[in-house]
């Protein structure tokens, strides 16, 4: 199963810009929103060093990553590749 792990933080300006885009994609793509400050173990497991980070996971394995604010089109293309 394909899923995006959406790593974000409340203090991050680019994360705030990306948030409404991700909200608009709900129902179109499968993603979990992960706060890096409260979920440090998962952030460390995936080596997240910058937020926002979108980690594409398929069958439990990372298959792609985007870092920084992205457009809706870029995220859809990334997910559907």
mmCIF file of N, CA and C in Angstrom:
data_model
loop_
_atom_site.group_PDB
_atom_site.id
_atom_site.type_symbol
_atom_site.label_atom_id
_atom_site.label_comp_id
_atom_site.label_asym_id
_atom_site.label_seq_id
_atom_site.Cartn_x
_atom_site.Cartn_y
_atom_site.Cartn_z
ATOM 1 N N UNK A 1 0.833 -1.182 0.000
ATOM 2 C CA UNK A 1 0.000 0.000 0.000
ATOM 3 C C UNK A 1 0.878 1.245 0.000
ATOM 4 N N UNK A 2 0.489 2.210 -0.785
ATOM 5 C CA UNK A 2 1.262 3.437 -0.944
ATOM 6 C C UNK A 2 0.743 4.508 0.011
ATOM 7 N N UNK A 3 1.685 5.238 0.649
ATOM 8 C CA UNK A 3 1.301 6.283 1.590
ATOM 9 C C UNK A 3 2.400 7.336 1.654
ATOM 10 N N UNK A 4 2.002 8.586 1.854
ATOM 11 C CA UNK A 4 2.967 9.656 2.103
ATOM 12 C C UNK A 4 2.997 9.923 3.597
ATOM 13 N N UNK A 5 4.198 9.950 4.150
ATOM 14 C CA UNK A 5 4.398 10.390 5.518
ATOM 15 C C UNK A 5 4.745 11.871 5.433
ATOM 16 N N UNK A 6 3.849 12.697 5.930
ATOM 17 C CA UNK A 6 3.943 14.152 5.828
ATOM 18 C C UNK A 6 4.484 14.690 7.149
ATOM 19 N N UNK A 7 5.792 14.941 7.193
ATOM 20 C CA UNK A 7 6.460 15.430 8.398
ATOM 21 C C UNK A 7 6.377 16.954 8.434
ATOM 22 N N UNK A 8 5.894 17.486 9.550
ATOM 23 C CA UNK A 8 5.637 18.909 9.668
ATOM 24 C C UNK A 8 5.910 19.382 11.087
ATOM 25 N N UNK A 9 5.873 20.704 11.295
ATOM 26 C CA UNK A 9 6.044 21.283 12.627
ATOM 27 C C UNK A 9 5.225 22.568 12.718
ATOM 28 N N UNK A 10 4.685 22.840 13.891
ATOM 29 C CA UNK A 10 3.822 24.006 14.076
ATOM 30 C C UNK A 10 4.573 25.329 13.918
ATOM 31 N N UNK A 11 5.870 25.355 14.159
ATOM 32 C CA UNK A 11 6.672 26.576 14.110
ATOM 33 C C UNK A 11 7.254 26.859 12.722
ATOM 34 N N UNK A 12 6.988 25.983 11.762
ATOM 35 C CA UNK A 12 7.628 26.030 10.438
ATOM 36 C C UNK A 12 6.770 26.789 9.427
ATOM 37 N N UNK A 13 7.286 27.905 8.907
ATOM 38 C CA UNK A 13 6.529 28.721 7.943
ATOM 39 C C UNK A 13 6.213 27.963 6.649
ATOM 40 N N UNK A 14 7.177 27.258 6.017
ATOM 41 C CA UNK A 14 6.838 26.496 4.814
ATOM 42 C C UNK A 14 5.793 25.407 5.088
ATOM 43 N N UNK A 15 5.804 24.855 6.315
ATOM 44 C CA UNK A 15 4.802 23.843 6.688
ATOM 45 C C UNK A 15 3.412 24.471 6.707
ATOM 46 N N UNK A 16 3.324 25.687 7.202
ATOM 47 C CA UNK A 16 2.038 26.391 7.250
ATOM 48 C C UNK A 16 1.527 26.669 5.848
ATOM 49 N N UNK A 17 2.431 26.937 4.913
ATOM 50 C CA UNK A 17 2.040 27.162 3.520
ATOM 51 C C UNK A 17 1.580 25.860 2.862
ATOM 52 N N UNK A 18 2.196 24.745 3.230
ATOM 53 C CA UNK A 18 1.867 23.454 2.632
ATOM 54 C C UNK A 18 0.583 22.851 3.206
ATOM 55 N N UNK A 19 0.254 23.201 4.424
ATOM 56 C CA UNK A 19 -0.881 22.593 5.118
ATOM 57 C C UNK A 19 -2.201 22.649 4.342
ATOM 58 N N UNK A 20 -2.627 23.816 3.802
ATOM 59 C CA UNK A 20 -3.895 23.826 3.056
ATOM 60 C C UNK A 20 -3.839 22.995 1.772
ATOM 61 N N UNK A 21 -2.665 22.872 1.180
ATOM 62 C CA UNK A 21 -2.515 22.043 -0.024
ATOM 63 C C UNK A 21 -2.714 20.583 0.340
ATOM 64 N N UNK A 22 -2.091 20.150 1.423
ATOM 65 C CA UNK A 22 -2.256 18.759 1.859
ATOM 66 C C UNK A 22 -3.704 18.495 2.263
ATOM 67 N N UNK A 23 -4.328 19.456 2.947
ATOM 68 C CA UNK A 23 -5.734 19.300 3.321
ATOM 69 C C UNK A 23 -6.611 19.119 2.086
ATOM 70 N N UNK A 24 -6.293 19.841 1.016
ATOM 71 C CA UNK A 24 -7.082 19.746 -0.218
ATOM 72 C C UNK A 24 -6.895 18.406 -0.927
ATOM 73 N N UNK A 25 -5.819 17.700 -0.607
ATOM 74 C CA UNK A 25 -5.534 16.405 -1.230
ATOM 75 C C UNK A 25 -6.142 15.231 -0.463
ATOM 76 N N UNK A 26 -6.734 15.523 0.684
ATOM 77 C CA UNK A 26 -7.351 14.465 1.485
ATOM 78 C C UNK A 26 -8.432 13.782 0.648
ATOM 79 N N UNK A 27 -8.394 12.470 0.598
ATOM 80 C CA UNK A 27 -9.322 11.705 -0.220
ATOM 81 C C UNK A 27 -8.773 11.372 -1.603
ATOM 82 N N UNK A 28 -7.774 12.144 -2.058
ATOM 83 C CA UNK A 28 -7.145 11.877 -3.355
ATOM 84 C C UNK A 28 -5.879 11.043 -3.205
ATOM 85 N N UNK A 29 -5.178 11.284 -2.110
ATOM 86 C CA UNK A 29 -3.960 10.520 -1.814
ATOM 87 C C UNK A 29 -4.023 10.042 -0.365
ATOM 88 N N UNK A 30 -3.274 9.004 -0.076
ATOM 89 C CA UNK A 30 -3.212 8.447 1.274
ATOM 90 C C UNK A 30 -1.992 9.053 1.973
ATOM 91 N N UNK A 31 -2.226 9.786 3.091
ATOM 92 C CA UNK A 31 -1.091 10.339 3.822
ATOM 93 C C UNK A 31 -1.372 10.397 5.314
ATOM 94 N N UNK A 32 -0.279 10.374 6.081
ATOM 95 C CA UNK A 32 -0.328 10.567 7.526
ATOM 96 C C UNK A 32 0.459 11.820 7.855
ATOM 97 N N UNK A 33 -0.155 12.713 8.624
ATOM 98 C CA UNK A 33 0.514 13.941 9.058
ATOM 99 C C UNK A 33 1.243 13.653 10.366
ATOM 100 N N UNK A 34 2.537 13.943 10.401
ATOM 101 C CA UNK A 34 3.383 13.617 11.547
ATOM 102 C C UNK A 34 4.088 14.879 12.035
ATOM 103 N N UNK A 35 3.854 15.244 13.282
ATOM 104 C CA UNK A 35 4.522 16.392 13.898
ATOM 105 C C UNK A 35 5.898 15.924 14.381
ATOM 106 N N UNK A 36 6.951 16.539 13.866
ATOM 107 C CA UNK A 36 8.312 16.098 14.205
ATOM 108 C C UNK A 36 8.665 16.347 15.661
ATOM 109 N N UNK A 37 7.983 17.296 16.298
ATOM 110 C CA UNK A 37 8.282 17.599 17.697
ATOM 111 C C UNK A 37 7.657 16.589 18.649
ATOM 112 N N UNK A 38 6.551 15.980 18.260
ATOM 113 C CA UNK A 38 5.893 15.014 19.142
ATOM 114 C C UNK A 38 6.168 13.568 18.734
ATOM 115 N N UNK A 39 6.655 13.360 17.534
ATOM 116 C CA UNK A 39 6.946 12.005 17.070
ATOM 117 C C UNK A 39 8.405 11.922 16.628
ATOM 118 N N UNK A 40 9.289 12.104 17.584
ATOM 119 C CA UNK A 40 10.723 12.141 17.280
ATOM 120 C C UNK A 40 11.264 10.791 16.823
ATOM 121 N N UNK A 41 10.680 9.698 17.324
ATOM 122 C CA UNK A 41 11.165 8.365 16.932
ATOM 123 C C UNK A 41 10.953 8.110 15.443
ATOM 124 N N UNK A 42 9.751 8.407 14.940
ATOM 125 C CA UNK A 42 9.471 8.183 13.518
ATOM 126 C C UNK A 42 10.286 9.142 12.651
ATOM 127 N N UNK A 43 10.436 10.378 13.130
ATOM 128 C CA UNK A 43 11.256 11.353 12.401
ATOM 129 C C UNK A 43 12.692 10.862 12.279
ATOM 130 N N UNK A 44 13.226 10.320 13.361
ATOM 131 C CA UNK A 44 14.595 9.791 13.347
ATOM 132 C C UNK A 44 14.679 8.549 12.473
ATOM 133 N N UNK A 45 13.675 7.692 12.548
ATOM 134 C CA UNK A 45 13.666 6.461 11.746
ATOM 135 C C UNK A 45 13.789 6.770 10.253
ATOM 136 N N UNK A 46 13.125 7.833 9.806
ATOM 137 C CA UNK A 46 13.175 8.205 8.390
ATOM 138 C C UNK A 46 14.225 9.265 8.087
ATOM 139 N N UNK A 47 15.024 9.636 9.069
ATOM 140 C CA UNK A 47 16.120 10.576 8.840
ATOM 141 C C UNK A 47 15.655 11.946 8.400
ATOM 142 N N UNK A 48 14.546 12.411 8.957
ATOM 143 C CA UNK A 48 14.000 13.721 8.587
ATOM 144 C C UNK A 48 14.854 14.802 9.225
ATOM 145 N N UNK A 49 15.451 15.643 8.382
ATOM 146 C CA UNK A 49 16.317 16.722 8.855
ATOM 147 C C UNK A 49 15.735 18.085 8.553
ATOM 148 N N UNK A 50 14.779 18.146 7.634
ATOM 149 C CA UNK A 50 14.141 19.402 7.271
ATOM 150 C C UNK A 50 12.653 19.204 7.116
ATOM 151 N N UNK A 51 11.892 20.229 7.462
ATOM 152 C CA UNK A 51 10.440 20.169 7.309
ATOM 153 C C UNK A 51 9.968 21.341 6.456
ATOM 154 N N UNK A 52 8.915 21.143 5.719
ATOM 155 C CA UNK A 52 8.156 19.908 5.589
ATOM 156 C C UNK A 52 8.889 18.873 4.736
ATOM 157 N N UNK A 53 8.663 17.623 5.064
ATOM 158 C CA UNK A 53 9.195 16.514 4.276
ATOM 159 C C UNK A 53 8.048 15.575 3.941
ATOM 160 N N UNK A 54 8.010 15.148 2.693
ATOM 161 C CA UNK A 54 7.026 14.176 2.237
ATOM 162 C C UNK A 54 7.782 12.925 1.840
ATOM 163 N N UNK A 55 7.572 11.863 2.593
ATOM 164 C CA UNK A 55 8.266 10.595 2.345
ATOM 165 C C UNK A 55 7.245 9.613 1.787
ATOM 166 N N UNK A 56 7.472 9.168 0.562
ATOM 167 C CA UNK A 56 6.573 8.206 -0.077
ATOM 168 C C UNK A 56 7.018 6.801 0.322
ATOM 169 N N UNK A 57 6.085 6.064 0.923
ATOM 170 C CA UNK A 57 6.358 4.712 1.410
ATOM 171 C C UNK A 57 5.439 3.748 0.684
ATOM 172 N N UNK A 58 6.020 2.669 0.170
ATOM 173 C CA UNK A 58 5.243 1.629 -0.496
ATOM 174 C C UNK A 58 5.664 0.284 0.074
ATOM 175 N N UNK A 59 4.691 -0.458 0.582
ATOM 176 C CA UNK A 59 4.954 -1.758 1.215
ATOM 177 C C UNK A 59 6.011 -1.656 2.311
ATOM 178 N N UNK A 60 5.981 -0.555 3.071
ATOM 179 C CA UNK A 60 6.890 -0.373 4.189
ATOM 180 C C UNK A 60 8.259 0.160 3.829
ATOM 181 N N UNK A 61 8.530 0.385 2.540
ATOM 182 C CA UNK A 61 9.843 0.869 2.101
ATOM 183 C C UNK A 61 9.732 2.268 1.511
ATOM 184 N N UNK A 62 10.706 3.119 1.840
ATOM 185 C CA UNK A 62 10.745 4.453 1.257
ATOM 186 C C UNK A 62 11.089 4.344 -0.225
ATOM 187 N N UNK A 63 10.264 4.988 -1.065
ATOM 188 C CA UNK A 63 10.518 4.968 -2.502
ATOM 189 C C UNK A 63 10.730 6.368 -3.081
ATOM 190 N N UNK A 64 10.578 7.401 -2.244
ATOM 191 C CA UNK A 64 10.800 8.753 -2.721
ATOM 192 C C UNK A 64 10.653 9.756 -1.596
ATOM 193 N N UNK A 65 11.180 10.964 -1.847
ATOM 194 C CA UNK A 65 11.136 12.012 -0.821
ATOM 195 C C UNK A 65 11.137 13.378 -1.478
ATOM 196 N N UNK A 66 10.317 14.271 -0.932
ATOM 197 C CA UNK A 66 10.320 15.680 -1.297
ATOM 198 C C UNK A 66 10.535 16.481 -0.019
ATOM 199 N N UNK A 67 11.372 17.510 -0.081
ATOM 200 C CA UNK A 67 11.616 18.362 1.084
ATOM 201 C C UNK A 67 11.303 19.796 0.698
ATOM 202 N N UNK A 68 10.584 20.484 1.581
ATOM 203 C CA UNK A 68 10.203 21.871 1.336
ATOM 204 C C UNK A 68 8.779 21.959 0.826
ATOM 205 N N UNK A 69 8.283 23.188 0.754
ATOM 206 C CA UNK A 69 6.923 23.420 0.270
ATOM 207 C C UNK A 69 6.821 23.002 -1.196
ATOM 208 N N UNK A 70 5.711 22.367 -1.545
ATOM 209 C CA UNK A 70 5.510 21.840 -2.897
ATOM 210 C C UNK A 70 4.146 22.285 -3.417
ATOM 211 N N UNK A 71 3.980 22.231 -4.726
ATOM 212 C CA UNK A 71 2.680 22.531 -5.309
ATOM 213 C C UNK A 71 1.804 21.283 -5.278
ATOM 214 N N UNK A 72 0.515 21.493 -5.401
ATOM 215 C CA UNK A 72 -0.432 20.379 -5.428
ATOM 216 C C UNK A 72 -0.100 19.435 -6.580
ATOM 217 N N UNK A 73 0.208 19.998 -7.734
ATOM 218 C CA UNK A 73 0.539 19.202 -8.922
ATOM 219 C C UNK A 73 1.789 18.348 -8.688
ATOM 220 N N UNK A 74 2.803 18.938 -8.080
ATOM 221 C CA UNK A 74 4.037 18.197 -7.795
ATOM 222 C C UNK A 74 3.764 17.024 -6.863
ATOM 223 N N UNK A 75 2.947 17.256 -5.842
ATOM 224 C CA UNK A 75 2.633 16.197 -4.877
ATOM 225 C C UNK A 75 1.842 15.075 -5.545
ATOM 226 N N UNK A 76 0.864 15.431 -6.381
ATOM 227 C CA UNK A 76 0.084 14.412 -7.094
ATOM 228 C C UNK A 76 0.966 13.593 -8.025
ATOM 229 N N UNK A 77 1.858 14.251 -8.764
ATOM 230 C CA UNK A 77 2.785 13.547 -9.647
ATOM 231 C C UNK A 77 3.733 12.649 -8.863
ATOM 232 N N UNK A 78 4.216 13.121 -7.738
ATOM 233 C CA UNK A 78 5.100 12.363 -6.853
ATOM 234 C C UNK A 78 4.378 11.107 -6.346
ATOM 235 N N UNK A 79 3.145 11.267 -5.917
ATOM 236 C CA UNK A 79 2.373 10.144 -5.378
ATOM 237 C C UNK A 79 2.026 9.120 -6.443
ATOM 238 N N UNK A 80 1.705 9.597 -7.644
ATOM 239 C CA UNK A 80 1.231 8.711 -8.714
ATOM 240 C C UNK A 80 2.313 8.181 -9.636
ATOM 241 N N UNK A 81 3.586 8.458 -9.340
ATOM 242 C CA UNK A 81 4.673 8.006 -10.212
ATOM 243 C C UNK A 81 4.814 6.509 -10.253
#
